[in-house]
């Protein structure tokens, strides 16, 4: 009706105009209907006026032809819509499948991994943009030990990047550089390292053409038009290629310095950082064989490279730039890698930057004419200086201190050892020539005992290492050294986190404090209490993560100092911040697998990561237990499995009601851990141990957990005998429905797998014994209830899901919740001989170290309680496994 009214109005307003032309007075109703029909079908009279007239065509045929055309067009449109809908649905399904297939790339089957890699190559070539994530995800597979997987990754990148389209060699080079630049831009450090390994393979096989390298140099020198991001990517790619061919950088070193580290360096510190990284490839070539006369590559101290670096660091020091610190770190590393007298260059830079800070301090305090100001005054007036200036100073001190230690132990130590070996060889040569002159009849086949044992130069190594160690311990932080002037400033910032609220500044100070602790064991020992207090109570996740990484380095450098504090490192696995838990998991994985930390009962904290809400943390925990199992399986002996040895302690700790692990989470953890128990003898031994643990179980939850663990073991005939021999251990627990159901499950599974009639009969006999014992226990319980009138206690109610999930440690603990661990007592053998022989130990449910480790987690650090005597960690190539 509204359409008819609108049409009537249109006829009045647009008389004589299409599509409202026509007779309006004769039959208004037919006119309106005709107009509406034309509007609906989209045709107007006279639309096809240019068509030739057909003399014999009737009006019906004229109407039929447009209707047939409309029907055909409608069918075509419907087909098009259906095609587009199907294409969209297919694209959505492919996108959903990408995440699943990307996980298959890290499976155990080599053929599945290769097919997943080929899939991502195909869909990226088909133009699916999301496939680039899968292509990046396959990068770490270049480190795979499987030759087939590594070759598949190389082949994938060869197809995607080394076969560009283009009519000319220049066009192909441009497409290749553009594609590689897209991968480099915004890539993580791990992605850069993986891509560098792939490009190294291509360079060594001469698969990268000279035109590509020429185009990269043109982009860097701005001879070819490109953005600043593409320019940085070009320098990064040149550095990657220089690993295979150092002459790519060496022959153009002057160009890199003059263009990348010139006066305009402050405009793009990221470019300058990439230039430093590319030049450092000159020092990261293949290491010379020990004992040979291979002089390391060094540039003279007055080379223009170090002049430009020193000037760039000093000029940008007082400017508030967010990228200056990353450039400074790269510059200091490059100076120590390539410069002769690197410590003098960095000391000069430190002095210049300190003078700038002192000038700012004088301006703030109005003491420009005071000649007695020294760097130690900076700590007194730190609060009156700009935050970024103090952050730059603290970061520079920490970086120089760390690189000084690396320089002494790696570069200087290696060079001293090389010279000592060279002197020994020359001395040996002169002695042998003298002996030949005295005894010409000698055949020259005589060898000394040291040569036969391969100990030539071993004493020299020990002597030089001791010399370097003494320098680090006594000189670097001594009052006469430059670093000592900045120690009070760093300690003041770390001891007073409330005075400095800037997170970046606090993070930089904490990192510098850790680097100073790595210099000297004496300095580290005296400040461990502050270090672990910051690691526990800092409100900044970045500070806690950095301290965990630093403590991991200290555990490698000073293992005896850090051994009593291991429980506090384990405690960070319960940190409320996911990033801190992830960092702690990675650090503990490294330390345990490298035998830097003893695998104690506290490894149950690593097991709790298997139920972490973050998938990335769960993958870290799974990788840890997989590597631990593979590492231990190489040991000799039937029971050579570290997870087998740790399982009883893990079960004890996780079953403890104070642990806070809910029952379903416990089942998830145990299913994963018991999957590593594959040997029959291990299963038999665990059956016996678990049965004996029933005697000391204190709560019904512990009964349930132990009985559930029995259901996870692949029971053999001898295991069934073990179960029957230890029947008295769990007989009184069978009246509990959950315990009885678990034993029933064990027997049902055993009967299905048993093939011999004797074995089935043994299982039936044990089942009857279980049923009889349970019924007898229920009857006696009912009799007691009728005689005494007291009801039988009901099984404890389970906690609701989520309420018993393990609770993370709070970062805002009270002072009395943190204490210094007590040192282990040193055994006195004489006193032990006089003492009476102790009684036989009684089996307990908790692990041997439960009491001490739990007490260590809640305490206050006191100076008089700081451990002074520690027990050295015993190192051995093969772990003793019981």
PDB file of N, CA and C in Angstrom, residues 637-672:
ATOM      1  N   UNK A 637      72.293 -49.737  34.124  1.00  0.00           N
ATOM      2  CA  UNK A 637      71.450 -50.268  35.185  1.00  0.00           C
ATOM      3  C   UNK A 637      70.013 -50.357  34.741  1.00  0.00           C
ATOM      4  N   UNK A 638      69.298 -51.302  35.377  1.00  0.00           N
ATOM      5  CA  UNK A 638      67.915 -51.531  34.999  1.00  0.00           C
ATOM      6  C   UNK A 638      67.021 -50.383  35.404  1.00  0.00           C
ATOM      7  N   UNK A 639      67.334 -49.753  36.541  1.00  0.00           N
ATOM      8  CA  UNK A 639      66.480 -48.702  37.059  1.00  0.00           C
ATOM      9  C   UNK A 639      67.048 -47.321  36.754  1.00  0.00           C
ATOM     10  N   UNK A 640      67.753 -47.193  35.639  1.00  0.00           N
ATOM     11  CA  UNK A 640      68.397 -45.928  35.320  1.00  0.00           C
ATOM     12  C   UNK A 640      67.424 -44.908  34.778  1.00  0.00           C
ATOM     13  N   UNK A 641      66.520 -44.405  35.603  1.00  0.00           N
ATOM     14  CA  UNK A 641      65.549 -43.411  35.184  1.00  0.00           C
ATOM     15  C   UNK A 641      65.344 -42.446  36.334  1.00  0.00           C
ATOM     16  N   UNK A 642      65.701 -41.173  36.114  1.00  0.00           N
ATOM     17  CA  UNK A 642      65.611 -40.195  37.200  1.00  0.00           C
ATOM     18  C   UNK A 642      64.164 -39.966  37.611  1.00  0.00           C
ATOM     19  N   UNK A 643      63.232 -39.995  36.663  1.00  0.00           N
ATOM     20  CA  UNK A 643      61.827 -39.773  37.006  1.00  0.00           C
ATOM     21  C   UNK A 643      61.319 -40.897  37.901  1.00  0.00           C
ATOM     22  N   UNK A 644      61.767 -42.127  37.645  1.00  0.00           N
ATOM     23  CA  UNK A 644      61.395 -43.251  38.517  1.00  0.00           C
ATOM     24  C   UNK A 644      61.868 -43.000  39.943  1.00  0.00           C
ATOM     25  N   UNK A 645      63.080 -42.490  40.088  1.00  0.00           N
ATOM     26  CA  UNK A 645      63.608 -42.231  41.426  1.00  0.00           C
ATOM     27  C   UNK A 645      62.894 -41.077  42.119  1.00  0.00           C
ATOM     28  N   UNK A 646      62.380 -40.129  41.335  1.00  0.00           N
ATOM     29  CA  UNK A 646      61.749 -38.942  41.918  1.00  0.00           C
ATOM     30  C   UNK A 646      60.261 -39.130  42.192  1.00  0.00           C
ATOM     31  N   UNK A 647      59.631 -40.110  41.580  1.00  0.00           N
ATOM     32  CA  UNK A 647      58.184 -40.251  41.680  1.00  0.00           C
ATOM     33  C   UNK A 647      57.674 -40.381  43.117  1.00  0.00           C
ATOM     34  N   UNK A 648      58.283 -41.224  43.975  1.00  0.00           N
ATOM     35  CA  UNK A 648      57.755 -41.313  45.345  1.00  0.00           C
ATOM     36  C   UNK A 648      57.731 -39.973  46.067  1.00  0.00           C
ATOM     37  N   UNK A 649      58.808 -39.185  45.930  1.00  0.00           N
ATOM     38  CA  UNK A 649      58.829 -37.877  46.591  1.00  0.00           C
ATOM     39  C   UNK A 649      57.807 -36.924  45.982  1.00  0.00           C
ATOM     40  N   UNK A 650      57.651 -36.963  44.665  1.00  0.00           N
ATOM     41  CA  UNK A 650      56.673 -36.081  44.020  1.00  0.00           C
ATOM     42  C   UNK A 650      55.263 -36.434  44.482  1.00  0.00           C
ATOM     43  N   UNK A 651      54.960 -37.734  44.559  1.00  0.00           N
ATOM     44  CA  UNK A 651      53.636 -38.158  45.018  1.00  0.00           C
ATOM     45  C   UNK A 651      53.408 -37.708  46.459  1.00  0.00           C
ATOM     46  N   UNK A 652      54.420 -37.837  47.290  1.00  0.00           N
ATOM     47  CA  UNK A 652      54.274 -37.451  48.696  1.00  0.00           C
ATOM     48  C   UNK A 652      53.969 -35.974  48.829  1.00  0.00           C
ATOM     49  N   UNK A 653      54.676 -35.145  48.094  1.00  0.00           N
ATOM     50  CA  UNK A 653      54.499 -33.704  48.232  1.00  0.00           C
ATOM     51  C   UNK A 653      53.170 -33.243  47.641  1.00  0.00           C
ATOM     52  N   UNK A 654      52.814 -33.772  46.487  1.00  0.00           N
ATOM     53  CA  UNK A 654      51.570 -33.336  45.854  1.00  0.00           C
ATOM     54  C   UNK A 654      50.338 -33.888  46.558  1.00  0.00           C
ATOM     55  N   UNK A 655      50.482 -35.004  47.290  1.00  0.00           N
ATOM     56  CA  UNK A 655      49.361 -35.563  48.041  1.00  0.00           C
ATOM     57  C   UNK A 655      49.157 -34.856  49.369  1.00  0.00           C
ATOM     58  N   UNK A 656      50.131 -34.091  49.793  1.00  0.00           N
ATOM     59  CA  UNK A 656      50.021 -33.397  51.069  1.00  0.00           C
ATOM     60  C   UNK A 656      48.877 -32.378  51.004  1.00  0.00           C
ATOM     61  N   UNK A 657      47.975 -32.389  51.991  1.00  0.00           N
ATOM     62  CA  UNK A 657      46.857 -31.418  51.955  1.00  0.00           C
ATOM     63  C   UNK A 657      47.317 -29.967  51.939  1.00  0.00           C
ATOM     64  N   UNK A 658      48.495 -29.684  52.479  1.00  0.00           N
ATOM     65  CA  UNK A 658      48.996 -28.309  52.503  1.00  0.00           C
ATOM     66  C   UNK A 658      49.513 -27.851  51.140  1.00  0.00           C
ATOM     67  N   UNK A 659      49.665 -28.771  50.204  1.00  0.00           N
ATOM     68  CA  UNK A 659      50.207 -28.422  48.889  1.00  0.00           C
ATOM     69  C   UNK A 659      49.197 -27.633  48.067  1.00  0.00           C
ATOM     70  N   UNK A 660      47.908 -27.963  48.222  1.00  0.00           N
ATOM     71  CA  UNK A 660      46.881 -27.207  47.504  1.00  0.00           C
ATOM     72  C   UNK A 660      46.642 -27.658  46.084  1.00  0.00           C
ATOM     73  N   UNK A 661      46.951 -28.921  45.766  1.00  0.00           N
ATOM     74  CA  UNK A 661      46.688 -29.454  44.424  1.00  0.00           C
ATOM     75  C   UNK A 661      45.382 -30.234  44.472  1.00  0.00           C
ATOM     76  N   UNK A 662      44.434 -29.859  43.655  1.00  0.00           N
ATOM     77  CA  UNK A 662      43.161 -30.572  43.649  1.00  0.00           C
ATOM     78  C   UNK A 662      43.329 -31.943  43.002  1.00  0.00           C
ATOM     79  N   UNK A 663      42.351 -32.810  43.262  1.00  0.00           N
ATOM     80  CA  UNK A 663      42.489 -34.224  42.884  1.00  0.00           C
ATOM     81  C   UNK A 663      42.599 -34.404  41.372  1.00  0.00           C
ATOM     82  N   UNK A 664      41.789 -33.712  40.613  1.00  0.00           N
ATOM     83  CA  UNK A 664      41.834 -33.870  39.157  1.00  0.00           C
ATOM     84  C   UNK A 664      43.167 -33.386  38.596  1.00  0.00           C
ATOM     85  N   UNK A 665      43.696 -32.319  39.144  1.00  0.00           N
ATOM     86  CA  UNK A 665      45.006 -31.833  38.708  1.00  0.00           C
ATOM     87  C   UNK A 665      46.100 -32.842  39.060  1.00  0.00           C
ATOM     88  N   UNK A 666      45.985 -33.449  40.232  1.00  0.00           N
ATOM     89  CA  UNK A 666      46.943 -34.485  40.607  1.00  0.00           C
ATOM     90  C   UNK A 666      46.919 -35.634  39.601  1.00  0.00           C
ATOM     91  N   UNK A 667      45.742 -36.034  39.175  1.00  0.00           N
ATOM     92  CA  UNK A 667      45.620 -37.115  38.191  1.00  0.00           C
ATOM     93  C   UNK A 667      46.281 -36.730  36.871  1.00  0.00           C
ATOM     94  N   UNK A 668      46.103 -35.476  36.451  1.00  0.00           N
ATOM     95  CA  UNK A 668      46.725 -35.022  35.205  1.00  0.00           C
ATOM     96  C   UNK A 668      48.249 -35.098  35.286  1.00  0.00           C
ATOM     97  N   UNK A 669      48.799 -34.652  36.420  1.00  0.00           N
ATOM     98  CA  UNK A 669      50.256 -34.680  36.594  1.00  0.00           C
ATOM     99  C   UNK A 669      50.767 -36.112  36.593  1.00  0.00           C
ATOM    100  N   UNK A 670      50.087 -36.987  37.319  1.00  0.00           N
ATOM    101  CA  UNK A 670      50.554 -38.371  37.431  1.00  0.00           C
ATOM    102  C   UNK A 670      50.452 -39.110  36.097  1.00  0.00           C
ATOM    103  N   UNK A 671      49.404 -38.853  35.341  1.00  0.00           N
ATOM    104  CA  UNK A 671      49.296 -39.508  34.030  1.00  0.00           C
ATOM    105  C   UNK A 671      50.494 -39.174  33.151  1.00  0.00           C
ATOM    106  N   UNK A 672      50.943 -37.938  33.213  1.00  0.00           N
ATOM    107  CA  UNK A 672      52.095 -37.553  32.397  1.00  0.00           C
ATOM    108  C   UNK A 672      53.387 -38.182  32.928  1.00  0.00           C
TER     109      UNK A 672
END
